[in-house]
């Protein structure tokens, strides 16, 4: 009993001194007044009151995590440096080797979501992704053949133009659904906010994802066909910048 009373007397004042910055308390795992050390692991919690037991466990937690603040600061600094260096490397890669950069990023954007959607069983995305990949793979295969079939440029242009219109319309519809939900217009149709927001975000994601993916595939096919039919590289994607160059190549190849 005397030991418990002594422990209570030591723990109580030390917490107050820690708050006031006048001493070093047990609540943070340090010694009492810098002289009297308390072995927190040797304290028998079964003989303590609930309040004293909480104080000891709190002190043990602080002692266990002592020094983690410095480690977290180092981790944040390493993360910032890594992000900056990675951005510099990506920019240099894109400027010096645009073909390999676009092919690698296109492949990653096309394949990486497949792993997460299969793991999370998002069957709707998997079905749409499979249909898109099957049709685009056939179109891309025909666009890379030599000699180039006369009907291939027209087929490539029609498919990616259709994909562009669908993704653009889907994105606009998703954006409108999100804005209507933010302004509370979903209540006019008796739709729950979470359902309306999920619907809008899903459409916005599908529009952006397949729009960007379709654009990159169109530019790649245009570049292959341009090299096949002998169109100047300055009209292709890698030299002129995007959909305009791809459209020029496709129109030139068709006619």
PDB file of N, CA and C in Angstrom, residues 45-109:
ATOM      1  N   UNK A  45       0.437  -3.571 -13.139  1.00  0.00           N
ATOM      2  CA  UNK A  45      -0.794  -2.827 -13.383  1.00  0.00           C
ATOM      3  C   UNK A  45      -1.987  -3.404 -12.646  1.00  0.00           C
ATOM      4  N   UNK A  46      -1.918  -4.660 -12.258  1.00  0.00           N
ATOM      5  CA  UNK A  46      -3.059  -5.281 -11.591  1.00  0.00           C
ATOM      6  C   UNK A  46      -3.337  -4.677 -10.226  1.00  0.00           C
ATOM      7  N   UNK A  47      -2.335  -4.067  -9.616  1.00  0.00           N
ATOM      8  CA  UNK A  47      -2.509  -3.486  -8.286  1.00  0.00           C
ATOM      9  C   UNK A  47      -2.809  -1.995  -8.317  1.00  0.00           C
ATOM     10  N   UNK A  48      -2.999  -1.419  -9.531  1.00  0.00           N
ATOM     11  CA  UNK A  48      -3.236   0.009  -9.657  1.00  0.00           C
ATOM     12  C   UNK A  48      -4.704   0.299  -9.939  1.00  0.00           C
ATOM     13  N   UNK A  49      -5.082   1.498  -9.598  1.00  0.00           N
ATOM     14  CA  UNK A  49      -6.440   1.940  -9.904  1.00  0.00           C
ATOM     15  C   UNK A  49      -6.552   2.204 -11.404  1.00  0.00           C
ATOM     16  N   UNK A  50      -7.764   2.288 -11.941  1.00  0.00           N
ATOM     17  CA  UNK A  50      -7.917   2.534 -13.389  1.00  0.00           C
ATOM     18  C   UNK A  50      -7.224   3.808 -13.859  1.00  0.00           C
ATOM     19  N   UNK A  51      -7.286   4.880 -13.052  1.00  0.00           N
ATOM     20  CA  UNK A  51      -6.643   6.129 -13.447  1.00  0.00           C
ATOM     21  C   UNK A  51      -5.133   5.998 -13.471  1.00  0.00           C
ATOM     22  N   UNK A  52      -4.574   5.330 -12.451  1.00  0.00           N
ATOM     23  CA  UNK A  52      -3.126   5.144 -12.417  1.00  0.00           C
ATOM     24  C   UNK A  52      -2.677   4.191 -13.521  1.00  0.00           C
ATOM     25  N   UNK A  53      -3.506   3.169 -13.804  1.00  0.00           N
ATOM     26  CA  UNK A  53      -3.163   2.233 -14.883  1.00  0.00           C
ATOM     27  C   UNK A  53      -3.120   2.959 -16.227  1.00  0.00           C
ATOM     28  N   UNK A  54      -4.071   3.887 -16.434  1.00  0.00           N
ATOM     29  CA  UNK A  54      -4.081   4.652 -17.693  1.00  0.00           C
ATOM     30  C   UNK A  54      -2.841   5.530 -17.796  1.00  0.00           C
ATOM     31  N   UNK A  55      -2.424   6.134 -16.684  1.00  0.00           N
ATOM     32  CA  UNK A  55      -1.234   6.979 -16.697  1.00  0.00           C
ATOM     33  C   UNK A  55       0.020   6.181 -17.043  1.00  0.00           C
ATOM     34  N   UNK A  56       0.141   4.990 -16.471  1.00  0.00           N
ATOM     35  CA  UNK A  56       1.318   4.171 -16.745  1.00  0.00           C
ATOM     36  C   UNK A  56       1.330   3.712 -18.203  1.00  0.00           C
ATOM     37  N   UNK A  57       0.172   3.288 -18.712  1.00  0.00           N
ATOM     38  CA  UNK A  57       0.105   2.855 -20.103  1.00  0.00           C
ATOM     39  C   UNK A  57       0.394   4.015 -21.048  1.00  0.00           C
ATOM     40  N   UNK A  58      -0.081   5.203 -20.686  1.00  0.00           N
ATOM     41  CA  UNK A  58       0.202   6.384 -21.506  1.00  0.00           C
ATOM     42  C   UNK A  58       1.701   6.702 -21.510  1.00  0.00           C
ATOM     43  N   UNK A  59       2.319   6.577 -20.338  1.00  0.00           N
ATOM     44  CA  UNK A  59       3.759   6.827 -20.263  1.00  0.00           C
ATOM     45  C   UNK A  59       4.540   5.783 -21.052  1.00  0.00           C
ATOM     46  N   UNK A  60       4.100   4.516 -20.994  1.00  0.00           N
ATOM     47  CA  UNK A  60       4.764   3.469 -21.778  1.00  0.00           C
ATOM     48  C   UNK A  60       4.652   3.743 -23.276  1.00  0.00           C
ATOM     49  N   UNK A  61       3.477   4.218 -23.699  1.00  0.00           N
ATOM     50  CA  UNK A  61       3.293   4.498 -25.127  1.00  0.00           C
ATOM     51  C   UNK A  61       4.248   5.589 -25.596  1.00  0.00           C
ATOM     52  N   UNK A  62       4.385   6.660 -24.804  1.00  0.00           N
ATOM     53  CA  UNK A  62       5.292   7.741 -25.175  1.00  0.00           C
ATOM     54  C   UNK A  62       6.745   7.277 -25.165  1.00  0.00           C
ATOM     55  N   UNK A  63       7.083   6.414 -24.188  1.00  0.00           N
ATOM     56  CA  UNK A  63       8.453   5.910 -24.140  1.00  0.00           C
ATOM     57  C   UNK A  63       8.754   5.020 -25.342  1.00  0.00           C
ATOM     58  N   UNK A  64       7.742   4.263 -25.768  1.00  0.00           N
ATOM     59  CA  UNK A  64       7.928   3.363 -26.907  1.00  0.00           C
ATOM     60  C   UNK A  64       8.117   4.131 -28.203  1.00  0.00           C
ATOM     61  N   UNK A  65       7.406   5.251 -28.349  1.00  0.00           N
ATOM     62  CA  UNK A  65       7.454   6.023 -29.594  1.00  0.00           C
ATOM     63  C   UNK A  65       8.388   7.224 -29.491  1.00  0.00           C
ATOM     64  N   UNK A  66       9.266   7.221 -28.514  1.00  0.00           N
ATOM     65  CA  UNK A  66      10.191   8.329 -28.366  1.00  0.00           C
ATOM     66  C   UNK A  66      11.139   8.399 -29.571  1.00  0.00           C
ATOM     67  N   UNK A  67      11.303   9.567 -30.136  1.00  0.00           N
ATOM     68  CA  UNK A  67      12.183   9.749 -31.280  1.00  0.00           C
ATOM     69  C   UNK A  67      11.529   9.549 -32.626  1.00  0.00           C
ATOM     70  N   UNK A  68      10.235   9.180 -32.642  1.00  0.00           N
ATOM     71  CA  UNK A  68       9.561   8.952 -33.915  1.00  0.00           C
ATOM     72  C   UNK A  68       9.317  10.247 -34.674  1.00  0.00           C
ATOM     73  N   UNK A  69       9.250  11.374 -33.958  1.00  0.00           N
ATOM     74  CA  UNK A  69       9.019  12.633 -34.653  1.00  0.00           C
ATOM     75  C   UNK A  69      10.162  12.941 -35.621  1.00  0.00           C
ATOM     76  N   UNK A  70      11.382  12.729 -35.168  1.00  0.00           N
ATOM     77  CA  UNK A  70      12.536  12.969 -36.041  1.00  0.00           C
ATOM     78  C   UNK A  70      12.538  12.007 -37.225  1.00  0.00           C
ATOM     79  N   UNK A  71      12.150  10.754 -36.975  1.00  0.00           N
ATOM     80  CA  UNK A  71      12.104   9.779 -38.059  1.00  0.00           C
ATOM     81  C   UNK A  71      11.044  10.156 -39.082  1.00  0.00           C
ATOM     82  N   UNK A  72       9.881  10.640 -38.623  1.00  0.00           N
ATOM     83  CA  UNK A  72       8.828  11.059 -39.544  1.00  0.00           C
ATOM     84  C   UNK A  72       9.271  12.256 -40.369  1.00  0.00           C
ATOM     85  N   UNK A  73       9.980  13.182 -39.746  1.00  0.00           N
ATOM     86  CA  UNK A  73      10.486  14.342 -40.497  1.00  0.00           C
ATOM     87  C   UNK A  73      11.461  13.908 -41.586  1.00  0.00           C
ATOM     88  N   UNK A  74      12.321  12.940 -41.264  1.00  0.00           N
ATOM     89  CA  UNK A  74      13.258  12.425 -42.266  1.00  0.00           C
ATOM     90  C   UNK A  74      12.523  11.736 -43.406  1.00  0.00           C
ATOM     91  N   UNK A  75      11.474  10.989 -43.078  1.00  0.00           N
ATOM     92  CA  UNK A  75      10.700  10.299 -44.111  1.00  0.00           C
ATOM     93  C   UNK A  75      10.026  11.297 -45.041  1.00  0.00           C
ATOM     94  N   UNK A  76       9.461  12.376 -44.485  1.00  0.00           N
ATOM     95  CA  UNK A  76       8.823  13.398 -45.313  1.00  0.00           C
ATOM     96  C   UNK A  76       9.852  14.074 -46.213  1.00  0.00           C
ATOM     97  N   UNK A  77      11.022  14.361 -45.672  1.00  0.00           N
ATOM     98  CA  UNK A  77      12.075  14.989 -46.472  1.00  0.00           C
ATOM     99  C   UNK A  77      12.517  14.078 -47.609  1.00  0.00           C
ATOM    100  N   UNK A  78      12.691  12.788 -47.320  1.00  0.00           N
ATOM    101  CA  UNK A  78      13.070  11.826 -48.362  1.00  0.00           C
ATOM    102  C   UNK A  78      11.992  11.735 -49.427  1.00  0.00           C
ATOM    103  N   UNK A  79      10.720  11.760 -49.007  1.00  0.00           N
ATOM    104  CA  UNK A  79       9.616  11.691 -49.957  1.00  0.00           C
ATOM    105  C   UNK A  79       9.610  12.905 -50.883  1.00  0.00           C
ATOM    106  N   UNK A  80       9.813  14.089 -50.326  1.00  0.00           N
ATOM    107  CA  UNK A  80       9.817  15.306 -51.145  1.00  0.00           C
ATOM    108  C   UNK A  80      10.965  15.279 -52.145  1.00  0.00           C
ATOM    109  N   UNK A  81      12.159  14.876 -51.685  1.00  0.00           N
ATOM    110  CA  UNK A  81      13.320  14.815 -52.579  1.00  0.00           C
ATOM    111  C   UNK A  81      13.082  13.793 -53.697  1.00  0.00           C
ATOM    112  N   UNK A  82      12.496  12.650 -53.338  1.00  0.00           N
ATOM    113  CA  UNK A  82      12.224  11.616 -54.337  1.00  0.00           C
ATOM    114  C   UNK A  82      11.228  12.099 -55.381  1.00  0.00           C
ATOM    115  N   UNK A  83      10.170  12.797 -54.939  1.00  0.00           N
ATOM    116  CA  UNK A  83       9.183  13.308 -55.882  1.00  0.00           C
ATOM    117  C   UNK A  83       9.792  14.336 -56.833  1.00  0.00           C
ATOM    118  N   UNK A  84      10.627  15.208 -56.296  1.00  0.00           N
ATOM    119  CA  UNK A  84      11.256  16.224 -57.149  1.00  0.00           C
ATOM    120  C   UNK A  84      12.178  15.579 -58.172  1.00  0.00           C
ATOM    121  N   UNK A  85      13.017  14.638 -57.727  1.00  0.00           N
ATOM    122  CA  UNK A  85      13.929  13.973 -58.651  1.00  0.00           C
ATOM    123  C   UNK A  85      13.166  13.153 -59.697  1.00  0.00           C
ATOM    124  N   UNK A  86      12.106  12.475 -59.261  1.00  0.00           N
ATOM    125  CA  UNK A  86      11.318  11.687 -60.204  1.00  0.00           C
ATOM    126  C   UNK A  86      10.671  12.579 -61.257  1.00  0.00           C
ATOM    127  N   UNK A  87      10.179  13.752 -60.835  1.00  0.00           N
ATOM    128  CA  UNK A  87       9.570  14.665 -61.798  1.00  0.00           C
ATOM    129  C   UNK A  87      10.597  15.167 -62.806  1.00  0.00           C
ATOM    130  N   UNK A  88      11.777  15.481 -62.327  1.00  0.00           N
ATOM    131  CA  UNK A  88      12.840  15.949 -63.238  1.00  0.00           C
ATOM    132  C   UNK A  88      13.211  14.863 -64.231  1.00  0.00           C
ATOM    133  N   UNK A  89      13.342  13.625 -63.745  1.00  0.00           N
ATOM    134  CA  UNK A  89      13.682  12.520 -64.635  1.00  0.00           C
ATOM    135  C   UNK A  89      12.594  12.265 -65.667  1.00  0.00           C
ATOM    136  N   UNK A  90      11.329  12.349 -65.247  1.00  0.00           N
ATOM    137  CA  UNK A  90      10.231  12.120 -66.184  1.00  0.00           C
ATOM    138  C   UNK A  90      10.191  13.206 -67.268  1.00  0.00           C
ATOM    139  N   UNK A  91      10.416  14.445 -66.865  1.00  0.00           N
ATOM    140  CA  UNK A  91      10.417  15.531 -67.847  1.00  0.00           C
ATOM    141  C   UNK A  91      11.562  15.365 -68.845  1.00  0.00           C
ATOM    142  N   UNK A  92      12.735  15.006 -68.337  1.00  0.00           N
ATOM    143  CA  UNK A  92      13.877  14.790 -69.231  1.00  0.00           C
ATOM    144  C   UNK A  92      13.637  13.604 -70.161  1.00  0.00           C
ATOM    145  N   UNK A  93      13.041  12.542 -69.624  1.00  0.00           N
ATOM    146  CA  UNK A  93      12.734  11.367 -70.444  1.00  0.00           C
ATOM    147  C   UNK A  93      11.749  11.737 -71.552  1.00  0.00           C
ATOM    148  N   UNK A  94      10.720  12.511 -71.201  1.00  0.00           N
ATOM    149  CA  UNK A  94       9.725  12.889 -72.191  1.00  0.00           C
ATOM    150  C   UNK A  94      10.318  13.781 -73.266  1.00  0.00           C
ATOM    151  N   UNK A  95      11.234  14.659 -72.895  1.00  0.00           N
ATOM    152  CA  UNK A  95      11.828  15.573 -73.867  1.00  0.00           C
ATOM    153  C   UNK A  95      12.839  14.880 -74.773  1.00  0.00           C
ATOM    154  N   UNK A  96      13.596  13.941 -74.219  1.00  0.00           N
ATOM    155  CA  UNK A  96      14.671  13.309 -74.988  1.00  0.00           C
ATOM    156  C   UNK A  96      14.206  12.063 -75.746  1.00  0.00           C
ATOM    157  N   UNK A  97      13.270  11.316 -75.172  1.00  0.00           N
ATOM    158  CA  UNK A  97      12.801  10.074 -75.811  1.00  0.00           C
ATOM    159  C   UNK A  97      11.271  10.028 -75.745  1.00  0.00           C
ATOM    160  N   UNK A  98      10.601  10.843 -76.530  1.00  0.00           N
ATOM    161  CA  UNK A  98       9.134  10.922 -76.432  1.00  0.00           C
ATOM    162  C   UNK A  98       8.421   9.634 -76.825  1.00  0.00           C
ATOM    163  N   UNK A  99       8.964   8.893 -77.777  1.00  0.00           N
ATOM    164  CA  UNK A  99       8.292   7.669 -78.206  1.00  0.00           C
ATOM    165  C   UNK A  99       8.258   6.641 -77.090  1.00  0.00           C
ATOM    166  N   UNK A 100       9.395   6.352 -76.501  1.00  0.00           N
ATOM    167  CA  UNK A 100       9.436   5.364 -75.422  1.00  0.00           C
ATOM    168  C   UNK A 100       8.639   5.834 -74.208  1.00  0.00           C
ATOM    169  N   UNK A 101       8.679   7.143 -73.938  1.00  0.00           N
ATOM    170  CA  UNK A 101       7.919   7.683 -72.796  1.00  0.00           C
ATOM    171  C   UNK A 101       6.422   7.469 -72.996  1.00  0.00           C
ATOM    172  N   UNK A 102       5.926   7.782 -74.177  1.00  0.00           N
ATOM    173  CA  UNK A 102       4.501   7.629 -74.439  1.00  0.00           C
ATOM    174  C   UNK A 102       4.080   6.173 -74.467  1.00  0.00           C
ATOM    175  N   UNK A 103       4.903   5.315 -75.008  1.00  0.00           N
ATOM    176  CA  UNK A 103       4.560   3.897 -75.043  1.00  0.00           C
ATOM    177  C   UNK A 103       4.521   3.297 -73.636  1.00  0.00           C
ATOM    178  N   UNK A 104       5.503   3.632 -72.818  1.00  0.00           N
ATOM    179  CA  UNK A 104       5.544   3.080 -71.456  1.00  0.00           C
ATOM    180  C   UNK A 104       4.391   3.601 -70.612  1.00  0.00           C
ATOM    181  N   UNK A 105       4.150   4.907 -70.651  1.00  0.00           N
ATOM    182  CA  UNK A 105       3.051   5.462 -69.867  1.00  0.00           C
ATOM    183  C   UNK A 105       1.693   4.972 -70.362  1.00  0.00           C
ATOM    184  N   UNK A 106       1.559   4.797 -71.673  1.00  0.00           N
ATOM    185  CA  UNK A 106       0.319   4.258 -72.214  1.00  0.00           C
ATOM    186  C   UNK A 106       0.092   2.829 -71.741  1.00  0.00           C
ATOM    187  N   UNK A 107       1.131   2.015 -71.764  1.00  0.00           N
ATOM    188  CA  UNK A 107       0.999   0.626 -71.317  1.00  0.00           C
ATOM    189  C   UNK A 107       0.640   0.562 -69.833  1.00  0.00           C
ATOM    190  N   UNK A 108       1.273   1.395 -69.019  1.00  0.00           N
ATOM    191  CA  UNK A 108       0.979   1.387 -67.590  1.00  0.00           C
ATOM    192  C   UNK A 108      -0.451   1.836 -67.317  1.00  0.00           C
ATOM    193  N   UNK A 109      -0.886   2.895 -67.983  1.00  0.00           N
ATOM    194  CA  UNK A 109      -2.240   3.382 -67.773  1.00  0.00           C
ATOM    195  C   UNK A 109      -3.283   2.385 -68.259  1.00  0.00           C
TER     196      UNK A 109
END
